[in-house]
Amino acid sequence: ACRATSGVVCSSPEAIKSMLLKFIEQLQALASFDFGELAPGASMRTNRELARTRDIMANRSDMADAVVRIMQLWKTGVVIMDEVDVLLHPLKSELNF
């Protein structure tokens, strides 16, 4: 919506860091999951748990896809940083993680 209306997005370094760390967490969870475990079982309880697990993994994938779209928008955007000396300082910055 911001891109279509030439809008502005304001954010703190901590919020950006949090989003990127959540993205990495989602990717790690997806990469380490054995999707072969989602085969239907013999009992209804097992199938309900598998459906719940499948839904959780689908939500994680959707979240990761949303962050990818945000990062693609950032590639073509313009950034204005306030207090750039603090943001880029290697020992003080929240962006160095």
PDB file of C-alpha atoms in Angstrom:
ATOM      1  CA  ALA A   1       0.000   0.000   0.000  1.00  0.00           C
ATOM      2  CA  CYS A   2       2.837   2.420   0.785  1.00  0.00           C
ATOM      3  CA  ARG A   3       4.481   1.843  -2.562  1.00  0.00           C
ATOM      4  CA  ALA A   4       1.273   2.415  -4.538  1.00  0.00           C
ATOM      5  CA  THR A   5       0.576   5.673  -2.697  1.00  0.00           C
ATOM      6  CA  SER A   6       4.227   6.785  -2.394  1.00  0.00           C
ATOM      7  CA  GLY A   7       3.861   6.493   1.361  1.00  0.00           C
ATOM      8  CA  VAL A   8       6.434   6.499   4.131  1.00  0.00           C
ATOM      9  CA  VAL A   9       7.264   3.723   6.580  1.00  0.00           C
ATOM     10  CA  CYS A  10       8.888   4.627   9.902  1.00  0.00           C
ATOM     11  CA  SER A  11      10.585   1.948  11.955  1.00  0.00           C
ATOM     12  CA  SER A  12      13.117   1.532  14.716  1.00  0.00           C
ATOM     13  CA  PRO A  13      16.304  -0.516  14.281  1.00  0.00           C
ATOM     14  CA  GLU A  14      15.038  -2.905  16.951  1.00  0.00           C
ATOM     15  CA  ALA A  15      11.839  -3.625  14.984  1.00  0.00           C
ATOM     16  CA  ILE A  16      13.807  -4.373  11.814  1.00  0.00           C
ATOM     17  CA  LYS A  17      16.171  -6.632  13.736  1.00  0.00           C
ATOM     18  CA  SER A  18      13.242  -8.437  15.338  1.00  0.00           C
ATOM     19  CA  MET A  19      11.586  -9.038  11.975  1.00  0.00           C
ATOM     20  CA  LEU A  20      14.782 -10.385  10.406  1.00  0.00           C
ATOM     21  CA  LEU A  21      15.485 -12.675  13.366  1.00  0.00           C
ATOM     22  CA  LYS A  22      11.901 -14.009  13.166  1.00  0.00           C
ATOM     23  CA  PHE A  23      12.473 -14.619   9.440  1.00  0.00           C
ATOM     24  CA  ILE A  24      15.615 -16.625  10.184  1.00  0.00           C
ATOM     25  CA  GLU A  25      13.745 -18.589  12.869  1.00  0.00           C
ATOM     26  CA  GLN A  26      10.949 -19.472  10.413  1.00  0.00           C
ATOM     27  CA  LEU A  27      13.428 -20.563   7.733  1.00  0.00           C
ATOM     28  CA  GLN A  28      15.346 -22.713  10.217  1.00  0.00           C
ATOM     29  CA  ALA A  29      12.142 -24.385  11.413  1.00  0.00           C
ATOM     30  CA  LEU A  30      11.083 -25.117   7.834  1.00  0.00           C
ATOM     31  CA  ALA A  31      14.518 -26.417   6.856  1.00  0.00           C
ATOM     32  CA  SER A  32      14.803 -28.756   9.841  1.00  0.00           C
ATOM     33  CA  PHE A  33      11.290 -30.217   9.584  1.00  0.00           C
ATOM     34  CA  ASP A  34      10.869 -33.674   8.039  1.00  0.00           C
ATOM     35  CA  PHE A  35       7.830 -33.302   5.792  1.00  0.00           C
ATOM     36  CA  GLY A  36       7.717 -37.086   5.410  1.00  0.00           C
ATOM     37  CA  GLU A  37       6.178 -37.146   8.899  1.00  0.00           C
ATOM     38  CA  LEU A  38       2.988 -35.601   7.515  1.00  0.00           C
ATOM     39  CA  ALA A  39       1.781 -38.880   5.998  1.00  0.00           C
ATOM     40  CA  PRO A  40      -1.706 -39.819   7.243  1.00  0.00           C
ATOM     41  CA  GLY A  41      -1.800 -42.248  10.136  1.00  0.00           C
ATOM     42  CA  ALA A  42      -4.198 -44.960  11.203  1.00  0.00           C
ATOM     43  CA  SER A  43      -5.919 -43.065  14.029  1.00  0.00           C
ATOM     44  CA  MET A  44      -8.090 -39.952  13.946  1.00  0.00           C
ATOM     45  CA  ARG A  45      -6.056 -38.377  16.756  1.00  0.00           C
ATOM     46  CA  THR A  46      -2.828 -38.780  14.801  1.00  0.00           C
ATOM     47  CA  ASN A  47      -4.445 -37.291  11.715  1.00  0.00           C
ATOM     48  CA  ARG A  48      -5.706 -34.276  13.726  1.00  0.00           C
ATOM     49  CA  GLU A  49      -2.225 -33.674  15.107  1.00  0.00           C
ATOM     50  CA  LEU A  50      -0.747 -33.994  11.622  1.00  0.00           C
ATOM     51  CA  ALA A  51      -3.274 -31.480  10.292  1.00  0.00           C
ATOM     52  CA  ARG A  52      -2.382 -29.064  13.097  1.00  0.00           C
ATOM     53  CA  THR A  53       1.341 -29.500  12.407  1.00  0.00           C
ATOM     54  CA  ARG A  54       0.738 -28.975   8.688  1.00  0.00           C
ATOM     55  CA  ASP A  55      -1.159 -25.764   9.447  1.00  0.00           C
ATOM     56  CA  ILE A  56       1.642 -24.504  11.693  1.00  0.00           C
ATOM     57  CA  MET A  57       4.243 -25.175   9.006  1.00  0.00           C
ATOM     58  CA  ALA A  58       2.060 -23.491   6.364  1.00  0.00           C
ATOM     59  CA  ASN A  59       1.749 -20.422   8.619  1.00  0.00           C
ATOM     60  CA  ARG A  60       5.529 -20.330   9.074  1.00  0.00           C
ATOM     61  CA  SER A  61       5.989 -20.519   5.330  1.00  0.00           C
ATOM     62  CA  ASP A  62       3.478 -17.709   4.799  1.00  0.00           C
ATOM     63  CA  MET A  63       5.280 -15.525   7.361  1.00  0.00           C
ATOM     64  CA  ALA A  64       8.639 -16.132   5.676  1.00  0.00           C
ATOM     65  CA  ASP A  65       7.122 -15.311   2.275  1.00  0.00           C
ATOM     66  CA  ALA A  66       5.730 -12.034   3.659  1.00  0.00           C
ATOM     67  CA  VAL A  67       9.152 -10.983   4.938  1.00  0.00           C
ATOM     68  CA  VAL A  68      10.672 -11.782   1.535  1.00  0.00           C
ATOM     69  CA  ARG A  69       8.147  -9.441  -0.105  1.00  0.00           C
ATOM     70  CA  ILE A  70       9.022  -6.704   2.410  1.00  0.00           C
ATOM     71  CA  MET A  71      12.745  -7.100   1.718  1.00  0.00           C
ATOM     72  CA  GLN A  72      12.095  -6.930  -2.026  1.00  0.00           C
ATOM     73  CA  LEU A  73      10.287  -3.616  -1.490  1.00  0.00           C
ATOM     74  CA  TRP A  74      13.233  -2.334   0.535  1.00  0.00           C
ATOM     75  CA  LYS A  75      15.590  -3.043  -2.369  1.00  0.00           C
ATOM     76  CA  THR A  76      13.883  -0.385  -4.472  1.00  0.00           C
ATOM     77  CA  GLY A  77      13.150   2.073  -1.663  1.00  0.00           C
ATOM     78  CA  VAL A  78      15.009   4.995  -0.163  1.00  0.00           C
ATOM     79  CA  VAL A  79      16.188   4.973   3.428  1.00  0.00           C
ATOM     80  CA  ILE A  80      16.680   7.988   5.650  1.00  0.00           C
ATOM     81  CA  MET A  81      18.522   7.182   8.875  1.00  0.00           C
ATOM     82  CA  ASP A  82      18.545   9.465  11.881  1.00  0.00           C
ATOM     83  CA  GLU A  83      21.606   9.319  14.124  1.00  0.00           C
ATOM     84  CA  VAL A  84      23.541   7.322  11.537  1.00  0.00           C
ATOM     85  CA  ASP A  85      26.677   7.460  13.694  1.00  0.00           C
ATOM     86  CA  VAL A  86      24.912   5.354  16.348  1.00  0.00           C
ATOM     87  CA  LEU A  87      23.259   3.012  13.832  1.00  0.00           C
ATOM     88  CA  LEU A  88      26.515   2.174  12.064  1.00  0.00           C
ATOM     89  CA  HIS A  89      28.773   2.049  15.144  1.00  0.00           C
ATOM     90  CA  PRO A  90      29.963  -1.584  15.441  1.00  0.00           C
ATOM     91  CA  LEU A  91      29.641  -1.734  19.247  1.00  0.00           C
ATOM     92  CA  LYS A  92      26.546   0.394  19.890  1.00  0.00           C
ATOM     93  CA  SER A  93      24.245  -0.568  17.060  1.00  0.00           C
ATOM     94  CA  GLU A  94      21.245  -2.880  17.326  1.00  0.00           C
ATOM     95  CA  LEU A  95      21.682  -3.607  13.618  1.00  0.00           C
ATOM     96  CA  ASN A  96      24.902  -5.582  14.188  1.00  0.00           C
ATOM     97  CA  PHE A  97      23.650  -9.034  15.094  1.00  0.00           C
TER      98      PHE A  97
END
